[in-house]
Amino acid sequence: MAAGFAVAHVVWPDIKIDTITVLLLAVAAAPWLGDVFDSIELPGGARFEYRQWEARIEAAEERTTRLDQEVDEAAATARVALAAAGSTDWGDNTAEVPAAQAAMERLVSEFTRLRQTEVGSPARTAQQERIFAELVKVTPHIPSLDLQTMLTSEDPGTRLAAYARLYAVPDATKFDLLVDAVLREQLPFPRYWGFNALGRVVDMLGADQVPVGVVRRLRACLTELPSGSDRARALQRVLAKLSTD
């Protein structure tokens, strides 16, 4: 900035540099000056505290990013709920069970095939949300589901169907199985909804019934998740239900 003043003085010797001009130049140079000075005092007593200024800007950017992520997650949940509400009504007639079973198997296969044939993208995520929403709608109408086998399956679509069932119909007796499943889960989309299902099961079970050892395992898992990811935030919401002083 000093070199700039010198050049300006040679080219335009009659130019007047007032306090406002100096202030504006200082603001423009702030990103670079912050690496050199902690602060600088301008004519008239104005003082810039670079480190504090940068910290405030970074904090504001982090808050904005966090809010954007929370809005995205709320929108995803709303899309799933809307799709589930608008899908086939299976009713409570036991005659519908075979059709519901067939629909679940089709959705499981579709999800697994989608994971194998399409790269990650917003379009694939939208298709995954649709499949999950359909599973949320259909799985409650299949009373004979073997959730233990489904949660330990090597097939990601089968695991997703189990998460959908426990998300739609929380079952406190499946808590330990669900914890083990989501801690083993490696795929981001199923793991995200697995954590959401876990939160609903915790609500049914009661936070005071969750063993301390399980809370420690979940906290250890959180340290391994990408910071700021949707899975991390979903697990943080579960841990918030389990927090104790």
Short mmCIF file of C-alpha atoms in Angstrom, two decimals:
data_model
loop_
_atom_site.label_atom_id
_atom_site.label_comp_id
_atom_site.label_asym_id
_atom_site.label_seq_id
_atom_site.Cartn_x
_atom_site.Cartn_y
_atom_site.Cartn_z
CA MET A 1 0.00 0.00 0.00
CA ALA A 2 2.92 2.35 0.77
CA ALA A 3 4.35 1.72 -2.71
CA GLY A 4 0.98 2.62 -4.16
CA PHE A 5 1.01 5.96 -2.33
CA ALA A 6 4.50 6.67 -3.67
CA VAL A 7 3.51 5.94 -7.27
CA ALA A 8 0.37 8.01 -6.92
CA HIS A 9 2.40 10.92 -5.58
CA VAL A 10 4.80 10.82 -8.56
CA VAL A 11 2.07 10.52 -11.19
CA TRP A 12 -0.36 12.97 -9.57
CA PRO A 13 1.71 15.30 -7.37
CA ASP A 14 -1.24 17.60 -6.68
CA ILE A 15 -3.62 14.89 -5.51
CA LYS A 16 -5.07 15.31 -2.01
CA ILE A 17 -5.24 12.21 0.18
CA ASP A 18 -7.77 12.80 2.94
CA THR A 19 -8.68 10.68 5.94
CA ILE A 20 -11.57 8.99 4.15
CA THR A 21 -9.30 7.91 1.30
CA VAL A 22 -6.79 6.48 3.75
CA LEU A 23 -9.56 4.64 5.57
CA LEU A 24 -10.90 3.10 2.36
CA LEU A 25 -7.43 2.05 1.27
CA ALA A 26 -6.85 0.48 4.67
CA VAL A 27 -10.09 -1.47 4.41
CA ALA A 28 -9.15 -2.70 0.95
CA ALA A 29 -5.74 -3.81 2.20
CA ALA A 30 -7.05 -5.38 5.41
CA PRO A 31 -6.90 -9.01 4.23
CA TRP A 32 -3.19 -8.65 3.51
CA LEU A 33 -2.26 -6.36 6.37
CA GLY A 34 -3.79 -8.75 8.85
CA ASP A 35 -0.90 -11.12 8.22
CA VAL A 36 1.56 -8.40 9.19
CA PHE A 37 -0.06 -6.25 11.87
CA ASP A 38 -2.40 -7.00 14.74
CA SER A 39 -3.80 -3.48 14.53
CA ILE A 40 -3.23 -0.05 13.00
CA GLU A 41 -4.36 3.39 14.07
CA LEU A 42 -5.55 5.83 11.40
CA PRO A 43 -5.72 9.62 11.49
CA GLY A 44 -8.49 10.80 13.75
CA GLY A 45 -8.07 7.93 16.20
CA ALA A 46 -9.76 5.17 14.18
CA ARG A 47 -8.17 1.82 14.98
CA PHE A 48 -8.46 -1.54 13.23
CA GLU A 49 -8.03 -4.71 15.24
CA TYR A 50 -7.34 -7.18 12.44
CA ARG A 51 -7.35 -10.37 14.43
CA GLN A 52 -10.66 -9.55 16.13
CA TRP A 53 -12.15 -8.39 12.84
CA GLU A 54 -11.18 -11.61 11.09
CA ALA A 55 -12.51 -13.69 13.99
CA ARG A 56 -15.90 -11.94 13.81
CA ILE A 57 -16.10 -12.48 10.04
CA GLU A 58 -15.21 -16.17 10.38
CA ALA A 59 -17.77 -16.65 13.17
CA ALA A 60 -20.49 -15.05 11.04
CA GLU A 61 -19.59 -17.26 8.07
CA GLU A 62 -19.70 -20.37 10.27
CA ARG A 63 -23.14 -19.42 11.62
CA THR A 64 -24.43 -18.87 8.08
CA THR A 65 -23.05 -22.22 6.92
CA ARG A 66 -24.54 -24.01 9.91
CA LEU A 67 -27.96 -22.47 9.34
CA ASP A 68 -27.85 -23.38 5.64
CA GLN A 69 -27.03 -26.99 6.56
CA GLU A 70 -29.85 -27.17 9.11
CA VAL A 71 -32.29 -25.80 6.55
CA ASP A 72 -31.12 -28.42 4.03
CA GLU A 73 -31.64 -31.22 6.56
CA ALA A 74 -35.09 -29.94 7.53
CA ALA A 75 -35.98 -29.79 3.86
CA ALA A 76 -34.81 -33.39 3.35
CA THR A 77 -36.97 -34.57 6.26
CA ALA A 78 -39.93 -32.63 4.90
CA ARG A 79 -39.46 -34.13 1.42
CA VAL A 80 -39.39 -37.65 2.86
CA ALA A 81 -42.51 -37.00 4.94
CA LEU A 82 -44.34 -35.51 1.96
CA ALA A 83 -43.39 -38.36 -0.34
CA ALA A 84 -44.42 -40.93 2.26
CA ALA A 85 -47.77 -39.22 2.75
CA GLY A 86 -48.43 -39.16 -0.97
CA SER A 87 -47.43 -42.76 -1.74
CA THR A 88 -49.65 -45.85 -1.94
CA ASP A 89 -51.98 -46.28 1.03
CA TRP A 90 -51.52 -49.91 2.12
CA GLY A 91 -54.26 -49.82 4.73
CA ASP A 92 -54.47 -52.32 7.60
CA ASN A 93 -55.88 -55.26 5.69
CA THR A 94 -53.72 -58.36 6.07
CA ALA A 95 -54.48 -59.13 2.43
CA GLU A 96 -52.23 -56.23 1.55
CA VAL A 97 -49.19 -57.74 3.27
CA PRO A 98 -47.93 -59.70 0.22
CA ALA A 99 -48.19 -56.59 -1.94
CA ALA A 100 -46.38 -54.53 0.71
CA GLN A 101 -43.68 -57.18 0.95
CA ALA A 102 -43.24 -57.15 -2.81
CA ALA A 103 -43.04 -53.36 -2.83
CA MET A 104 -40.38 -53.38 -0.11
CA GLU A 105 -38.30 -55.92 -2.02
CA ARG A 106 -38.55 -53.81 -5.16
CA LEU A 107 -37.45 -50.69 -3.29
CA VAL A 108 -34.56 -52.53 -1.63
CA SER A 109 -33.32 -53.71 -5.02
CA GLU A 110 -33.78 -50.27 -6.53
CA PHE A 111 -31.71 -48.63 -3.80
CA THR A 112 -28.90 -51.17 -4.07
CA ARG A 113 -28.84 -50.87 -7.87
CA LEU A 114 -28.85 -47.08 -7.64
CA ARG A 115 -25.80 -47.15 -5.35
CA GLN A 116 -23.99 -49.40 -7.82
CA THR A 117 -24.82 -47.62 -11.06
CA GLU A 118 -24.93 -43.88 -10.30
CA VAL A 119 -22.29 -41.60 -8.83
CA GLY A 120 -23.15 -39.28 -5.97
CA SER A 121 -25.13 -36.24 -7.05
CA PRO A 122 -28.17 -34.19 -5.99
CA ALA A 123 -30.23 -36.23 -8.45
CA ARG A 124 -29.16 -39.51 -6.83
CA THR A 125 -29.85 -38.11 -3.37
CA ALA A 126 -33.35 -37.13 -4.48
CA GLN A 127 -33.97 -40.69 -5.72
CA GLN A 128 -32.64 -42.11 -2.44
CA GLU A 129 -35.00 -39.85 -0.48
CA ARG A 130 -37.92 -41.07 -2.58
CA ILE A 131 -37.00 -44.70 -1.96
CA PHE A 132 -36.62 -44.12 1.77
CA ALA A 133 -39.97 -42.32 1.90
CA GLU A 134 -41.66 -45.28 0.20
CA LEU A 135 -39.99 -47.64 2.66
CA VAL A 136 -41.23 -45.51 5.57
CA LYS A 137 -44.73 -45.90 4.15
CA VAL A 138 -44.69 -49.59 3.32
CA THR A 139 -42.59 -51.33 6.01
CA PRO A 140 -45.06 -50.77 8.89
CA HIS A 141 -47.52 -53.00 7.02
CA ILE A 142 -45.22 -56.02 7.07
CA PRO A 143 -45.50 -57.41 10.62
CA SER A 144 -43.16 -60.34 10.04
CA LEU A 145 -40.02 -58.29 9.29
CA ASP A 146 -36.89 -59.83 10.80
CA LEU A 147 -35.17 -56.59 11.80
CA GLN A 148 -32.21 -58.34 13.39
CA THR A 149 -31.33 -60.06 10.12
CA MET A 150 -32.05 -56.91 8.11
CA LEU A 151 -29.85 -54.68 10.27
CA THR A 152 -26.90 -57.06 9.90
CA SER A 153 -27.39 -57.62 6.17
CA GLU A 154 -24.57 -56.97 3.70
CA ASP A 155 -27.11 -55.42 1.34
CA PRO A 156 -27.43 -51.62 1.84
CA GLY A 157 -31.02 -51.54 0.62
CA THR A 158 -32.04 -54.12 3.20
CA ARG A 159 -30.40 -52.13 5.98
CA LEU A 160 -32.11 -48.97 4.75
CA ALA A 161 -35.47 -50.76 4.91
CA ALA A 162 -34.79 -51.66 8.54
CA TYR A 163 -33.90 -48.05 9.37
CA ALA A 164 -37.08 -46.91 7.63
CA ARG A 165 -39.21 -49.32 9.67
CA LEU A 166 -37.67 -48.15 12.96
CA TYR A 167 -37.98 -44.52 11.87
CA ALA A 168 -41.68 -45.02 11.09
CA VAL A 169 -42.40 -47.35 14.02
CA PRO A 170 -39.82 -46.91 16.80
CA ASP A 171 -39.27 -50.10 18.78
CA ALA A 172 -37.41 -49.81 22.08
CA THR A 173 -36.66 -53.56 22.08
CA LYS A 174 -34.51 -53.07 18.98
CA PHE A 175 -32.39 -50.31 20.51
CA ASP A 176 -29.20 -52.33 20.97
CA LEU A 177 -29.48 -53.84 17.49
CA LEU A 178 -29.95 -50.41 15.96
CA VAL A 179 -26.99 -48.93 17.84
CA ASP A 180 -24.72 -51.72 16.63
CA ALA A 181 -26.01 -51.31 13.07
CA VAL A 182 -25.50 -47.56 12.77
CA LEU A 183 -22.05 -47.79 14.33
CA ARG A 184 -21.08 -50.39 11.71
CA GLU A 185 -22.79 -48.54 8.85
CA GLN A 186 -20.39 -47.03 6.32
CA LEU A 187 -22.68 -45.57 3.65
CA PRO A 188 -23.55 -41.91 4.30
CA PHE A 189 -27.23 -41.94 3.31
CA PRO A 190 -28.27 -45.05 5.28
CA ARG A 191 -26.18 -43.93 8.24
CA TYR A 192 -27.85 -40.51 8.30
CA TRP A 193 -31.32 -42.05 8.44
CA GLY A 194 -30.08 -44.70 10.86
CA PHE A 195 -29.09 -41.97 13.29
CA ASN A 196 -32.47 -40.30 12.79
CA ALA A 197 -34.20 -43.61 13.53
CA LEU A 198 -32.04 -43.99 16.62
CA GLY A 199 -33.20 -40.60 17.86
CA ARG A 200 -36.82 -41.70 17.57
CA VAL A 201 -36.12 -44.95 19.41
CA VAL A 202 -34.35 -43.02 22.18
CA ASP A 203 -37.48 -40.88 22.56
CA MET A 204 -39.53 -44.03 23.06
CA LEU A 205 -37.06 -45.80 25.32
CA GLY A 206 -36.22 -42.78 27.46
CA ALA A 207 -32.78 -41.22 27.75
CA ASP A 208 -32.40 -42.46 31.33
CA GLN A 209 -32.60 -46.05 30.08
CA VAL A 210 -29.62 -45.71 27.74
CA PRO A 211 -26.46 -47.26 29.25
CA VAL A 212 -23.46 -44.99 29.76
CA GLY A 213 -21.39 -47.38 27.65
CA VAL A 214 -23.66 -46.79 24.65
CA VAL A 215 -23.35 -43.03 25.06
CA ARG A 216 -19.56 -43.37 25.08
CA ARG A 217 -19.64 -45.45 21.91
CA LEU A 218 -21.78 -42.87 20.18
CA ARG A 219 -19.49 -40.05 21.27
CA ALA A 220 -16.48 -41.97 19.97
CA CYS A 221 -18.28 -42.43 16.65
CA LEU A 222 -18.91 -38.70 16.45
CA THR A 223 -15.17 -37.98 16.52
CA GLU A 224 -14.74 -40.21 13.47
CA LEU A 225 -17.42 -38.53 11.35
CA PRO A 226 -16.57 -35.65 8.98
CA SER A 227 -16.99 -32.42 10.92
CA GLY A 228 -20.11 -30.54 9.86
CA SER A 229 -21.51 -33.48 7.86
CA ASP A 230 -25.20 -34.33 7.97
CA ARG A 231 -24.35 -37.60 9.75
CA ALA A 232 -22.40 -35.73 12.43
CA ARG A 233 -25.28 -33.33 13.03
CA ALA A 234 -27.79 -36.19 13.14
CA LEU A 235 -25.68 -37.99 15.74
CA GLN A 236 -25.20 -34.77 17.70
CA ARG A 237 -28.99 -34.48 17.95
CA VAL A 238 -29.14 -38.00 19.38
CA LEU A 239 -26.36 -37.22 21.88
CA ALA A 240 -28.17 -34.02 22.89
CA LYS A 241 -31.10 -36.20 24.00
CA LEU A 242 -28.67 -38.28 26.05
CA SER A 243 -26.62 -35.45 27.55
CA THR A 244 -26.27 -35.49 31.32
CA ASP A 245 -24.60 -33.04 33.67
#
